[in-house]
Amino acid sequence: MSTPPEPSVPHLAERLTAYAVLAHDPAVPGIAADYWAKSEAHYRKVDAALTSCVADTPATARPYADVLADPTRAAAQHALREALAARLAERPDSADQLAQAVAEADRHIWIDYHLGADYTAQAPEATSPEAPEPSAATAAPVARPRPDGPGAVRIVIPFRDRAGGLRTRNLLACLRALADQEGGPAHRITVVETDSEPRSREILADLVDDYVFARKDGLFNKAWAVNVGVVATAADTPYTCVLDADILVDRHFVARNAERLREGDHGAHLTFRWSLSLDEPSTLRAIALRNDDAAADVPESVLRGLLLREPPGGCVWVRTEVFHAVGGFDERYEGWGGEDDDVVARLGAAATLLRYTDPLLHLNHPRPEMTRDDGVPFNAHIEPLSWAPAHGYGDREKFIAATA
């Protein structure tokens, strides 16, 4: 097996700057607590080596201090990259040691960092005076034309937004992107809103093929919401896509993934290896490009965000028969965490499950609570992989009956 080539000095400077951000940006621990726990020691190790490298030279110490003072400021990061590249070119021994530290850490981290060369934190220019920026009000798609027949693809989106805020904005952007698809089979869209009342019915009813309201107060239950959508609307559909409401897809998303299932012999797949969780300026720019400017996709060069390594959810494509064979999602999972890991593991046990390497853009929104008040994960009591079709699934009246 050949040894991978040594990274170039500019690339090494870029990676070291990324580690400075990962070690010091408070957004990193908040994006995924379990991923942070597995990665933190590796960030700290590289950052400690970087601190030693820059400490004795003002030309590198100053931009490094600027990054630590504000890890979100792109200009400070570009300045640190340039200063590091110049210093490392003069000190090849230090460069070799730092390159080894980065290579070792890269093997273990579960959260990485992306800063596009053309990223700017400035809000995108308005496309018209009436639409100063994408919002729940201005980003609404026109009524969706209904395809004839059941279609080959059913896209099921679970949803709740009690504030009518960024989650709603993101869902509308998602729906506009799904309405702008080229080629591929007919696809139908189901949004399942679970709440104490149908808050979003009027906004969504004309934008999707099926709006399903499933009454449930208390913690959000994504697993149950997905099952309700599949059972209620995907009976005659060979392929199902479970899509989070905060994912912005490209124009060929449906055609590409339907073909993968049609031409392959696998039972399910995830479209990505790294999910890019965008900051708010990148989210606004992505929505403006994809929705308002009708771009086929969003170039990563204009984006900034945190990369999550192989998360289990967000976008899962599955043969509908395989979904039913495993009993759908485990409806005992409530609140944040665990349901995606569980269903992907059960799908993989029942049929071949693949991962592709498409970009996955996750739009910004407030982070949910990840643990109960006592610090214990919401679903720590559930035995993974213990759900089966015999439990019954997708009962729209389940939580009404339970509280009656």
mmCIF file of C-alpha atoms in Angstrom, residues 29-304:
data_model
loop_
_atom_site.group_PDB
_atom_site.id
_atom_site.type_symbol
_atom_site.label_atom_id
_atom_site.label_comp_id
_atom_site.label_asym_id
_atom_site.label_seq_id
_atom_site.Cartn_x
_atom_site.Cartn_y
_atom_site.Cartn_z
ATOM 1 C CA PRO A 29 -19.745 21.371 21.126
ATOM 2 C CA GLY A 30 -23.354 22.431 20.554
ATOM 3 C CA ILE A 31 -23.734 20.920 17.098
ATOM 4 C CA ALA A 32 -23.610 17.291 18.327
ATOM 5 C CA ALA A 33 -22.610 16.505 21.899
ATOM 6 C CA ASP A 34 -21.682 12.872 21.220
ATOM 7 C CA TYR A 35 -19.525 13.794 18.212
ATOM 8 C CA TRP A 36 -17.789 16.499 20.269
ATOM 9 C CA ALA A 37 -16.990 14.006 23.028
ATOM 10 C CA LYS A 38 -15.286 11.706 20.502
ATOM 11 C CA SER A 39 -13.364 14.544 18.857
ATOM 12 C CA GLU A 40 -12.381 17.081 21.500
ATOM 13 C CA ALA A 41 -9.088 15.488 22.580
ATOM 14 C CA HIS A 42 -7.863 15.448 18.965
ATOM 15 C CA TYR A 43 -8.746 19.122 18.475
ATOM 16 C CA ARG A 44 -6.882 20.022 21.663
ATOM 17 C CA LYS A 45 -3.794 18.058 20.688
ATOM 18 C CA VAL A 46 -3.420 19.730 17.295
ATOM 19 C CA ASP A 47 -4.248 23.141 18.716
ATOM 20 C CA ALA A 48 -1.595 22.741 21.425
ATOM 21 C CA ALA A 49 1.008 21.952 18.769
ATOM 22 C CA LEU A 50 -0.170 24.953 16.765
ATOM 23 C CA THR A 51 0.093 27.205 19.838
ATOM 24 C CA SER A 52 3.727 26.187 20.304
ATOM 25 C CA CYS A 53 4.441 26.865 16.635
ATOM 26 C CA VAL A 54 3.022 30.403 16.559
ATOM 27 C CA ALA A 55 3.945 31.601 20.053
ATOM 28 C CA ASP A 56 7.409 33.077 19.351
ATOM 29 C CA THR A 57 6.568 34.989 16.164
ATOM 30 C CA PRO A 58 4.258 38.033 16.185
ATOM 31 C CA ALA A 59 3.441 37.504 12.498
ATOM 32 C CA THR A 60 1.661 34.254 13.412
ATOM 33 C CA ALA A 61 0.786 34.910 17.063
ATOM 34 C CA ARG A 62 -1.399 37.940 16.253
ATOM 35 C CA PRO A 63 -3.657 36.299 13.622
ATOM 36 C CA TYR A 64 -3.889 33.168 15.806
ATOM 37 C CA ALA A 65 -5.077 35.349 18.715
ATOM 38 C CA ASP A 66 -7.569 37.031 16.376
ATOM 39 C CA VAL A 67 -9.065 33.658 15.439
ATOM 40 C CA LEU A 68 -9.393 32.680 19.079
ATOM 41 C CA ALA A 69 -11.052 36.024 19.854
ATOM 42 C CA ASP A 70 -13.692 35.439 17.153
ATOM 43 C CA PRO A 71 -13.626 31.949 15.581
ATOM 44 C CA THR A 72 -16.457 32.910 13.199
ATOM 45 C CA ARG A 73 -14.629 35.759 11.445
ATOM 46 C CA ALA A 74 -13.471 34.628 8.026
ATOM 47 C CA ALA A 75 -10.955 37.456 7.555
ATOM 48 C CA ALA A 76 -9.048 36.401 10.669
ATOM 49 C CA GLN A 77 -8.898 32.821 9.426
ATOM 50 C CA HIS A 78 -7.599 33.827 6.009
ATOM 51 C CA ALA A 79 -4.918 35.963 7.691
ATOM 52 C CA LEU A 80 -3.863 33.040 9.885
ATOM 53 C CA ARG A 81 -3.684 30.710 6.881
ATOM 54 C CA GLU A 82 -1.386 33.112 5.041
ATOM 55 C CA ALA A 83 0.849 33.679 8.068
ATOM 56 C CA LEU A 84 1.098 29.942 8.757
ATOM 57 C CA ALA A 85 1.890 29.130 5.137
ATOM 58 C CA ALA A 86 4.776 31.597 5.178
ATOM 59 C CA ARG A 87 6.143 30.317 8.489
ATOM 60 C CA LEU A 88 5.828 26.626 7.636
ATOM 61 C CA ALA A 89 7.603 27.155 4.309
ATOM 62 C CA GLU A 90 10.574 28.468 6.295
ATOM 63 C CA ARG A 91 10.495 25.620 8.841
ATOM 64 C CA PRO A 92 10.037 22.269 7.089
ATOM 65 C CA ASP A 93 10.775 20.307 10.288
ATOM 66 C CA SER A 94 7.889 22.012 12.088
ATOM 67 C CA ALA A 95 5.712 21.499 9.035
ATOM 68 C CA ASP A 96 6.419 17.763 9.044
ATOM 69 C CA GLN A 97 5.555 17.420 12.729
ATOM 70 C CA LEU A 98 2.355 19.404 12.392
ATOM 71 C CA ALA A 99 1.372 17.476 9.267
ATOM 72 C CA GLN A 100 1.702 14.211 11.195
ATOM 73 C CA ALA A 101 -0.414 15.579 14.038
ATOM 74 C CA VAL A 102 -3.118 16.725 11.615
ATOM 75 C CA ALA A 103 -3.104 13.438 9.697
ATOM 76 C CA GLU A 104 -3.547 11.463 12.911
ATOM 77 C CA ALA A 105 -6.333 13.719 14.180
ATOM 78 C CA ASP A 106 -8.136 13.674 10.823
ATOM 79 C CA ARG A 107 -8.576 9.912 11.204
ATOM 80 C CA HIS A 108 -10.537 10.312 14.438
ATOM 81 C CA ILE A 109 -12.567 13.518 14.398
ATOM 82 C CA TRP A 110 -16.338 13.452 13.820
ATOM 83 C CA ILE A 111 -16.850 17.199 13.391
ATOM 84 C CA ASP A 112 -14.793 19.097 10.825
ATOM 85 C CA TYR A 113 -14.845 22.651 9.543
ATOM 86 C CA HIS A 114 -15.481 24.162 6.122
ATOM 87 C CA LEU A 115 -14.749 27.738 5.037
ATOM 88 C CA GLY A 116 -15.283 28.387 1.347
ATOM 89 C CA ALA A 117 -12.841 30.648 -0.459
ATOM 90 C CA ASP A 118 -15.674 32.977 -1.520
ATOM 91 C CA TYR A 119 -17.598 32.980 1.754
ATOM 92 C CA THR A 120 -18.806 36.285 3.138
ATOM 93 C CA ALA A 121 -20.854 36.951 6.246
ATOM 94 C CA GLN A 122 -22.649 39.774 4.444
ATOM 95 C CA ALA A 123 -26.297 39.017 3.746
ATOM 96 C CA PRO A 124 -27.084 38.326 0.073
ATOM 97 C CA GLU A 125 -28.465 41.227 -1.906
ATOM 98 C CA ALA A 126 -32.203 41.304 -2.240
ATOM 99 C CA THR A 127 -33.593 39.981 -5.495
ATOM 100 C CA SER A 128 -36.368 42.580 -5.286
ATOM 101 C CA PRO A 129 -37.322 45.461 -2.961
ATOM 102 C CA GLU A 130 -40.261 43.402 -1.722
ATOM 103 C CA ALA A 131 -38.010 40.482 -0.679
ATOM 104 C CA PRO A 132 -35.112 41.816 1.402
ATOM 105 C CA GLU A 133 -34.089 38.361 2.568
ATOM 106 C CA PRO A 134 -35.468 34.808 2.553
ATOM 107 C CA SER A 135 -38.090 34.332 5.242
ATOM 108 C CA ALA A 136 -41.133 32.254 6.044
ATOM 109 C CA ALA A 137 -43.240 34.934 4.344
ATOM 110 C CA THR A 138 -41.183 35.692 1.228
ATOM 111 C CA ALA A 139 -39.807 32.244 0.434
ATOM 112 C CA ALA A 140 -43.148 30.470 0.005
ATOM 113 C CA PRO A 141 -43.390 28.408 -3.183
ATOM 114 C CA VAL A 142 -46.332 28.570 -5.503
ATOM 115 C CA ALA A 143 -48.941 25.847 -5.226
ATOM 116 C CA ARG A 144 -47.473 22.491 -6.175
ATOM 117 C CA PRO A 145 -48.889 20.756 -9.280
ATOM 118 C CA ARG A 146 -50.011 17.246 -8.385
ATOM 119 C CA PRO A 147 -48.493 14.464 -10.519
ATOM 120 C CA ASP A 148 -50.889 11.893 -11.932
ATOM 121 C CA GLY A 149 -50.969 8.540 -10.147
ATOM 122 C CA PRO A 150 -49.081 7.554 -7.003
ATOM 123 C CA GLY A 151 -45.640 8.283 -8.454
ATOM 124 C CA ALA A 152 -42.463 6.257 -7.932
ATOM 125 C CA VAL A 153 -41.069 8.343 -5.075
ATOM 126 C CA ARG A 154 -42.707 9.510 -1.870
ATOM 127 C CA ILE A 155 -40.761 12.114 0.109
ATOM 128 C CA VAL A 156 -41.842 12.197 3.758
ATOM 129 C CA ILE A 157 -40.873 15.232 5.865
ATOM 130 C CA PRO A 158 -41.606 15.271 9.622
ATOM 131 C CA PHE A 159 -42.141 18.765 10.995
ATOM 132 C CA ARG A 160 -42.872 20.958 13.999
ATOM 133 C CA ASP A 161 -42.332 24.681 14.486
ATOM 134 C CA ARG A 162 -44.353 26.280 17.252
ATOM 135 C CA ALA A 163 -42.765 29.689 16.730
ATOM 136 C CA GLY A 164 -43.272 29.940 12.958
ATOM 137 C CA GLY A 165 -39.600 30.852 12.673
ATOM 138 C CA LEU A 166 -36.453 29.441 11.120
ATOM 139 C CA ARG A 167 -37.773 25.887 10.953
ATOM 140 C CA THR A 168 -40.691 27.103 8.831
ATOM 141 C CA ARG A 169 -38.371 29.191 6.673
ATOM 142 C CA ASN A 170 -36.189 26.141 6.114
ATOM 143 C CA LEU A 171 -39.107 23.874 5.257
ATOM 144 C CA LEU A 172 -40.386 26.349 2.665
ATOM 145 C CA ALA A 173 -36.913 26.541 1.126
ATOM 146 C CA CYS A 174 -36.777 22.744 1.094
ATOM 147 C CA LEU A 175 -40.153 22.556 -0.653
ATOM 148 C CA ARG A 176 -39.132 25.121 -3.264
ATOM 149 C CA ALA A 177 -36.031 23.070 -4.042
ATOM 150 C CA LEU A 178 -38.118 19.906 -4.320
ATOM 151 C CA ALA A 179 -40.479 21.705 -6.699
ATOM 152 C CA ASP A 180 -37.467 22.568 -8.886
ATOM 153 C CA GLN A 181 -36.427 19.055 -9.952
ATOM 154 C CA GLU A 182 -35.264 18.000 -13.392
ATOM 155 C CA GLY A 183 -35.747 14.543 -14.882
ATOM 156 C CA GLY A 184 -36.453 11.463 -12.853
ATOM 157 C CA PRO A 185 -39.785 9.909 -11.875
ATOM 158 C CA ALA A 186 -42.788 11.734 -10.518
ATOM 159 C CA HIS A 187 -42.367 12.423 -6.842
ATOM 160 C CA ARG A 188 -44.979 13.219 -4.265
ATOM 161 C CA ILE A 189 -44.344 15.103 -1.047
ATOM 162 C CA THR A 190 -45.881 14.427 2.353
ATOM 163 C CA VAL A 191 -45.340 16.775 5.289
ATOM 164 C CA VAL A 192 -46.399 15.390 8.658
ATOM 165 C CA GLU A 193 -46.914 18.065 11.287
ATOM 166 C CA THR A 194 -47.127 16.747 14.840
ATOM 167 C CA ASP A 195 -48.265 19.245 17.443
ATOM 168 C CA SER A 196 -51.168 20.096 19.709
ATOM 169 C CA GLU A 197 -52.806 21.915 16.779
ATOM 170 C CA PRO A 198 -52.231 22.187 13.000
ATOM 171 C CA ARG A 199 -50.301 25.455 13.117
ATOM 172 C CA SER A 200 -48.883 25.220 9.594
ATOM 173 C CA ARG A 201 -51.832 23.744 7.698
ATOM 174 C CA GLU A 202 -52.725 26.964 5.849
ATOM 175 C CA ILE A 203 -49.095 27.615 4.840
ATOM 176 C CA LEU A 204 -48.416 24.071 3.634
ATOM 177 C CA ALA A 205 -51.668 22.662 2.265
ATOM 178 C CA ASP A 206 -51.146 23.910 -1.308
ATOM 179 C CA LEU A 207 -47.386 23.352 -1.345
ATOM 180 C CA VAL A 208 -47.312 19.585 -0.842
ATOM 181 C CA ASP A 209 -49.179 16.619 -2.225
ATOM 182 C CA ASP A 210 -50.293 15.531 1.220
ATOM 183 C CA TYR A 211 -50.366 17.512 4.439
ATOM 184 C CA VAL A 212 -50.935 15.184 7.407
ATOM 185 C CA PHE A 213 -51.649 16.491 10.889
ATOM 186 C CA ALA A 214 -50.931 14.025 13.696
ATOM 187 C CA ARG A 215 -51.908 15.330 17.109
ATOM 188 C CA LYS A 216 -49.252 15.076 19.800
ATOM 189 C CA ASP A 217 -48.173 17.482 22.513
ATOM 190 C CA GLY A 218 -44.982 17.189 24.570
ATOM 191 C CA LEU A 219 -41.683 16.067 23.064
ATOM 192 C CA PHE A 220 -41.369 15.918 19.293
ATOM 193 C CA ASN A 221 -41.457 12.324 18.049
ATOM 194 C CA LYS A 222 -39.812 12.263 14.629
ATOM 195 C CA ALA A 223 -39.937 8.472 14.440
ATOM 196 C CA TRP A 224 -43.698 8.318 14.826
ATOM 197 C CA ALA A 225 -44.229 11.266 12.456
ATOM 198 C CA VAL A 226 -42.285 9.500 9.680
ATOM 199 C CA ASN A 227 -44.179 6.254 10.215
ATOM 200 C CA VAL A 228 -47.505 8.084 10.072
ATOM 201 C CA GLY A 229 -46.518 9.693 6.773
ATOM 202 C CA VAL A 230 -45.371 6.446 5.176
ATOM 203 C CA VAL A 231 -48.386 4.417 6.339
ATOM 204 C CA ALA A 232 -50.873 7.139 5.349
ATOM 205 C CA THR A 233 -49.516 8.116 1.932
ATOM 206 C CA ALA A 234 -46.805 5.796 0.588
ATOM 207 C CA ALA A 235 -48.689 2.522 0.222
ATOM 208 C CA ASP A 236 -48.391 2.390 -3.583
ATOM 209 C CA THR A 237 -44.941 3.969 -3.844
ATOM 210 C CA PRO A 238 -41.880 1.752 -4.462
ATOM 211 C CA TYR A 239 -39.325 4.237 -3.118
ATOM 212 C CA THR A 240 -39.493 6.403 -0.006
ATOM 213 C CA CYS A 241 -37.207 9.260 0.980
ATOM 214 C CA VAL A 242 -37.247 10.383 4.613
ATOM 215 C CA LEU A 243 -36.025 13.973 4.496
ATOM 216 C CA ASP A 244 -35.467 16.435 7.325
ATOM 217 C CA ALA A 245 -37.190 19.800 6.869
ATOM 218 C CA ASP A 246 -33.853 21.649 7.068
ATOM 219 C CA ILE A 247 -32.172 19.995 4.059
ATOM 220 C CA LEU A 248 -31.715 22.020 0.858
ATOM 221 C CA VAL A 249 -31.435 19.697 -2.140
ATOM 222 C CA ASP A 250 -30.065 20.258 -5.634
ATOM 223 C CA ARG A 251 -32.064 20.126 -8.859
ATOM 224 C CA HIS A 252 -31.169 16.500 -9.694
ATOM 225 C CA PHE A 253 -31.718 15.121 -6.197
ATOM 226 C CA VAL A 254 -34.805 13.033 -6.994
ATOM 227 C CA ALA A 255 -33.622 11.731 -10.371
ATOM 228 C CA ARG A 256 -30.179 10.743 -9.094
ATOM 229 C CA ASN A 257 -31.374 8.865 -6.023
ATOM 230 C CA ALA A 258 -34.359 7.182 -7.622
ATOM 231 C CA GLU A 259 -32.014 5.844 -10.314
ATOM 232 C CA ARG A 260 -29.675 4.477 -7.636
ATOM 233 C CA LEU A 261 -32.490 2.397 -6.177
ATOM 234 C CA ARG A 262 -33.923 1.461 -9.567
ATOM 235 C CA GLU A 263 -30.585 0.316 -10.982
ATOM 236 C CA GLY A 264 -29.084 -1.118 -7.782
ATOM 237 C CA ASP A 265 -29.809 -4.137 -5.654
ATOM 238 C CA HIS A 266 -29.505 -2.449 -2.262
ATOM 239 C CA GLY A 267 -32.407 -1.840 0.089
ATOM 240 C CA ALA A 268 -31.552 1.635 1.326
ATOM 241 C CA HIS A 269 -28.955 4.355 1.059
ATOM 242 C CA LEU A 270 -27.810 7.614 2.562
ATOM 243 C CA THR A 271 -26.785 10.209 0.020
ATOM 244 C CA PHE A 272 -23.765 11.646 1.878
ATOM 245 C CA ARG A 273 -20.734 10.962 4.070
ATOM 246 C CA TRP A 274 -20.382 14.484 5.454
ATOM 247 C CA SER A 275 -23.303 16.742 6.313
ATOM 248 C CA LEU A 276 -22.535 20.480 6.145
ATOM 249 C CA SER A 277 -24.400 22.393 8.864
ATOM 250 C CA LEU A 278 -24.437 25.953 7.588
ATOM 251 C CA ASP A 279 -24.101 29.116 9.637
ATOM 252 C CA GLU A 280 -26.825 31.746 9.243
ATOM 253 C CA PRO A 281 -25.100 33.866 6.534
ATOM 254 C CA SER A 282 -24.446 30.710 4.491
ATOM 255 C CA THR A 283 -28.029 29.591 5.003
ATOM 256 C CA LEU A 284 -29.363 32.877 3.645
ATOM 257 C CA ARG A 285 -26.987 32.724 0.692
ATOM 258 C CA ALA A 286 -27.853 29.090 -0.100
ATOM 259 C CA ILE A 287 -31.585 29.834 -0.021
ATOM 260 C CA ALA A 288 -31.108 32.914 -2.210
ATOM 261 C CA LEU A 289 -29.052 31.011 -4.784
ATOM 262 C CA ARG A 290 -31.150 27.857 -4.915
ATOM 263 C CA ASN A 291 -34.618 29.370 -4.596
ATOM 264 C CA ASP A 292 -34.520 32.984 -5.739
ATOM 265 C CA ASP A 293 -31.798 32.707 -8.397
ATOM 266 C CA ALA A 294 -32.896 29.216 -9.535
ATOM 267 C CA ALA A 295 -29.367 27.811 -9.361
ATOM 268 C CA ALA A 296 -29.200 24.055 -9.916
ATOM 269 C CA ASP A 297 -27.025 23.675 -6.821
ATOM 270 C CA VAL A 298 -25.107 25.783 -4.323
ATOM 271 C CA PRO A 299 -21.296 25.950 -4.698
ATOM 272 C CA GLU A 300 -19.494 25.034 -1.497
ATOM 273 C CA SER A 301 -17.046 27.887 -2.144
ATOM 274 C CA VAL A 302 -19.614 30.407 -0.807
ATOM 275 C CA LEU A 303 -20.462 28.459 2.332
ATOM 276 C CA ARG A 304 -19.208 28.180 5.894
#
